[in-house]
CSV table of C-alpha atoms in Angstrom, one decimal:
chain,number,residue,atom,x,y,z
A,14,UNK,CA,9.7,-16.9,-41.1
A,15,UNK,CA,12.6,-18.0,-39.0
A,16,UNK,CA,12.6,-21.3,-37.1
A,17,UNK,CA,15.3,-21.7,-34.5
A,18,UNK,CA,16.1,-24.6,-32.2
A,19,UNK,CA,18.2,-23.6,-29.3
A,20,UNK,CA,19.2,-20.1,-28.1
A,21,UNK,CA,19.5,-16.9,-29.9
A,22,UNK,CA,22.1,-14.5,-28.6
A,23,UNK,CA,22.3,-10.9,-29.8
A,24,UNK,CA,23.6,-7.5,-29.0
A,25,UNK,CA,21.7,-4.3,-29.6
A,26,UNK,CA,18.0,-3.8,-29.9
A,27,UNK,CA,15.5,-6.4,-31.3
A,28,UNK,CA,12.5,-5.0,-33.1
A,29,UNK,CA,9.3,-6.9,-33.4
A,30,UNK,CA,6.0,-6.3,-35.2
A,31,UNK,CA,2.6,-6.9,-33.5
A,32,UNK,CA,3.6,-9.5,-30.9
A,33,UNK,CA,6.2,-11.6,-29.1
A,34,UNK,CA,5.0,-15.1,-28.4
A,35,UNK,CA,6.5,-17.6,-26.0
A,36,UNK,CA,4.8,-21.0,-25.6
A,37,UNK,CA,5.4,-23.9,-23.3
A,38,UNK,CA,4.2,-25.3,-19.9
A,39,UNK,CA,5.3,-22.1,-18.1
A,40,UNK,CA,6.1,-19.5,-20.8
A,41,UNK,CA,8.1,-16.6,-19.5
A,42,UNK,CA,10.5,-13.8,-20.3
A,43,UNK,CA,13.6,-13.1,-18.2
A,44,UNK,CA,14.8,-9.5,-17.6
A,45,UNK,CA,18.5,-9.7,-16.5
A,46,UNK,CA,20.3,-6.5,-16.2
A,47,UNK,CA,24.1,-6.3,-16.3
A,48,UNK,CA,24.8,-4.4,-13.1
A,49,UNK,CA,22.0,-4.0,-10.6
A,50,UNK,CA,19.8,-6.5,-8.8
A,51,UNK,CA,17.2,-7.8,-8.6
A,52,UNK,CA,16.5,-9.5,-11.9
A,53,UNK,CA,12.9,-10.4,-12.9
A,54,UNK,CA,10.9,-12.9,-14.8
A,55,UNK,CA,7.4,-12.3,-16.2
A,56,UNK,CA,5.5,-15.4,-17.0
A,57,UNK,CA,2.3,-17.3,-17.3
A,58,UNK,CA,2.5,-19.7,-14.4
A,59,UNK,CA,-0.6,-22.0,-14.0
A,60,UNK,CA,-2.8,-19.5,-15.8
A,61,UNK,CA,-1.7,-16.5,-13.7
A,62,UNK,CA,0.5,-13.7,-14.8
A,63,UNK,CA,3.5,-13.7,-12.4
A,64,UNK,CA,6.1,-11.1,-11.8
A,65,UNK,CA,9.0,-13.0,-10.2
A,66,UNK,CA,12.1,-11.7,-8.5
A,67,UNK,CA,14.7,-14.3,-9.7
A,68,UNK,CA,17.5,-12.8,-7.6
A,69,UNK,CA,15.6,-13.2,-4.4
A,70,UNK,CA,13.6,-16.3,-5.5
A,71,UNK,CA,10.2,-14.8,-4.6
A,72,UNK,CA,7.0,-13.8,-6.4
A,73,UNK,CA,6.4,-10.1,-6.2
A,74,UNK,CA,3.0,-9.9,-7.9
A,75,UNK,CA,0.6,-12.3,-9.5
A,76,UNK,CA,-2.7,-11.8,-11.4
A,77,UNK,CA,-4.6,-15.0,-11.0
A,78,UNK,CA,-6.9,-16.5,-13.7
A,79,UNK,CA,-10.0,-15.5,-11.7
A,80,UNK,CA,-8.9,-11.8,-11.8
A,81,UNK,CA,-7.8,-11.3,-8.2
A,82,UNK,CA,-4.3,-9.9,-7.7
A,83,UNK,CA,-1.8,-10.8,-5.0
A,84,UNK,CA,0.9,-8.3,-4.1
A,85,UNK,CA,3.7,-9.7,-2.0
A,86,UNK,CA,5.0,-6.8,0.1
A,87,UNK,CA,3.7,-3.3,0.5
A,88,UNK,CA,1.7,-1.6,-2.2
A,89,UNK,CA,2.2,2.2,-2.3
A,90,UNK,CA,-0.6,4.0,-4.1
A,91,UNK,CA,0.6,7.6,-4.4
A,92,UNK,CA,-2.7,9.0,-5.6
A,93,UNK,CA,-5.0,7.1,-3.3
A,94,UNK,CA,-7.0,3.9,-3.5
A,95,UNK,CA,-10.6,3.8,-4.9
A,96,UNK,CA,-12.5,0.7,-3.9
A,97,UNK,CA,-15.9,-0.4,-5.2
A,98,UNK,CA,-17.2,-3.1,-3.0
A,99,UNK,CA,-16.2,-4.4,0.4
A,100,UNK,CA,-12.7,-4.2,2.0
A,101,UNK,CA,-11.5,-7.2,4.0
A,102,UNK,CA,-8.4,-6.7,6.1
A,103,UNK,CA,-6.5,-8.8,8.6
A,104,UNK,CA,-4.0,-7.2,10.9
A,105,UNK,CA,-4.0,-3.6,12.1
A,106,UNK,CA,-5.2,-0.7,10.0
A,107,UNK,CA,-3.3,2.6,10.9
A,108,UNK,CA,-4.4,6.0,9.8
A,109,UNK,CA,-3.9,9.6,11.1
A,110,UNK,CA,-7.5,10.3,10.1
A,111,UNK,CA,-10.5,8.3,9.3
A,112,UNK,CA,-13.5,9.9,7.7
A,113,UNK,CA,-16.8,8.1,7.0
A,114,UNK,CA,-19.2,10.0,4.7
A,115,UNK,CA,-22.7,8.8,4.2
A,116,UNK,CA,-26.3,9.6,5.1
A,117,UNK,CA,-26.0,7.3,8.1
A,118,UNK,CA,-22.3,6.5,8.7
A,119,UNK,CA,-21.5,3.7,11.1
A,120,UNK,CA,-18.8,1.4,12.4
A,121,UNK,CA,-19.9,-2.1,13.5
A,122,UNK,CA,-17.8,-4.1,16.0
A,123,UNK,CA,-18.5,-7.9,15.6
A,124,UNK,CA,-17.0,-10.0,18.4
A,125,UNK,CA,-16.6,-13.4,16.7
A,126,UNK,CA,-16.5,-15.4,20.0
A,127,UNK,CA,-18.7,-13.4,22.4
A,128,UNK,CA,-21.9,-11.3,22.5
A,129,UNK,CA,-23.0,-8.6,22.4
A,130,UNK,CA,-21.8,-6.9,19.2
A,131,UNK,CA,-21.9,-3.1,18.9
A,132,UNK,CA,-22.3,-0.3,16.3
A,133,UNK,CA,-21.4,3.3,16.5
A,134,UNK,CA,-23.7,5.5,14.4
A,135,UNK,CA,-24.3,9.1,13.4
A,136,UNK,CA,-27.8,9.8,12.2
A,137,UNK,CA,-29.6,13.1,11.9
A,138,UNK,CA,-27.1,14.9,14.1
A,139,UNK,CA,-27.3,12.2,16.8
A,140,UNK,CA,-24.4,10.0,17.9
A,141,UNK,CA,-25.1,6.7,19.5
A,142,UNK,CA,-23.7,3.4,20.5
A,143,UNK,CA,-26.0,0.4,19.8
A,144,UNK,CA,-26.0,-3.1,21.2
A,145,UNK,CA,-26.7,-4.8,17.9
A,146,UNK,CA,-27.2,-8.2,19.4
A,147,UNK,CA,-30.0,-7.0,21.7
A,148,UNK,CA,-31.4,-4.2,19.4
A,149,UNK,CA,-30.8,-1.6,22.1
A,150,UNK,CA,-29.3,1.9,22.1
A,151,UNK,CA,-26.9,2.0,25.1
A,152,UNK,CA,-25.5,5.6,24.8
A,153,UNK,CA,-26.8,8.5,22.8
A,154,UNK,CA,-25.7,12.1,22.3
A,155,UNK,CA,-28.7,14.0,21.0
A,156,UNK,CA,-28.6,16.8,18.5
A,157,UNK,CA,-29.3,19.4,21.2
A,158,UNK,CA,-26.3,18.1,23.3
A,159,UNK,CA,-28.0,16.2,26.0
A,160,UNK,CA,-26.9,12.6,26.7
A,161,UNK,CA,-29.0,9.6,27.2
A,162,UNK,CA,-27.6,6.5,28.9
A,163,UNK,CA,-29.8,3.4,28.8
A,164,UNK,CA,-29.4,1.3,31.9
A,165,UNK,CA,-27.3,2.1,35.0
A,166,UNK,CA,-24.5,4.6,34.9
A,167,UNK,CA,-21.6,3.7,37.2
A,168,UNK,CA,-19.3,6.6,37.9
A,169,UNK,CA,-16.0,5.6,39.5
A,170,UNK,CA,-14.6,8.8,40.8
A,171,UNK,CA,-17.6,10.9,41.7
A,172,UNK,CA,-20.1,13.0,39.8
A,173,UNK,CA,-20.0,16.7,39.5
A,174,UNK,CA,-23.2,18.5,38.4
A,175,UNK,CA,-23.5,22.1,37.4
A,176,UNK,CA,-27.1,23.1,37.3
A,177,UNK,CA,-30.2,21.4,38.5
A,178,UNK,CA,-30.9,17.7,39.0
A,179,UNK,CA,-34.2,16.3,37.8
A,180,UNK,CA,-35.1,12.9,38.9
A,181,UNK,CA,-38.1,10.7,38.4
A,182,UNK,CA,-38.6,7.7,40.7
A,183,UNK,CA,-36.8,7.2,44.0
A,184,UNK,CA,-33.6,9.2,44.7
A,185,UNK,CA,-31.4,7.6,47.3
A,186,UNK,CA,-28.4,9.5,48.6
């Protein structure tokens, strides 16, 4: 074997067998190109594998010892993203199209400082808005096209009706 104290400087290509090992408190390898920036460092920093931009003094990606990955900056996935489990997002999610595919797809709106909370659901051809807090369907479009509104319906600019009006109870005009 070869034991060296200090630096090794070489030109050309170095060939190694099965492994390259660097040890120390924060073992790392620097990648410094001769013309373009940025330059990078890959290292084991506090048990995490870190990809560090040494030119701009910032971490670009780190794989933590518990397995979660932090990506600093945007992550472009050119062939899509497959997720098993839940997605937690902060900030705004922007998309030209959003498709939910399931037997009973729904979107839940949880207001963290007020009640009620709401859920939009499609089930057996029916579309409805539920007041989750009070276990009540507030608005429903039935499979045959008729609409149910639970509670009062306030119409601000008038109500136009084509066809017959059927009423039960008292009708005040």
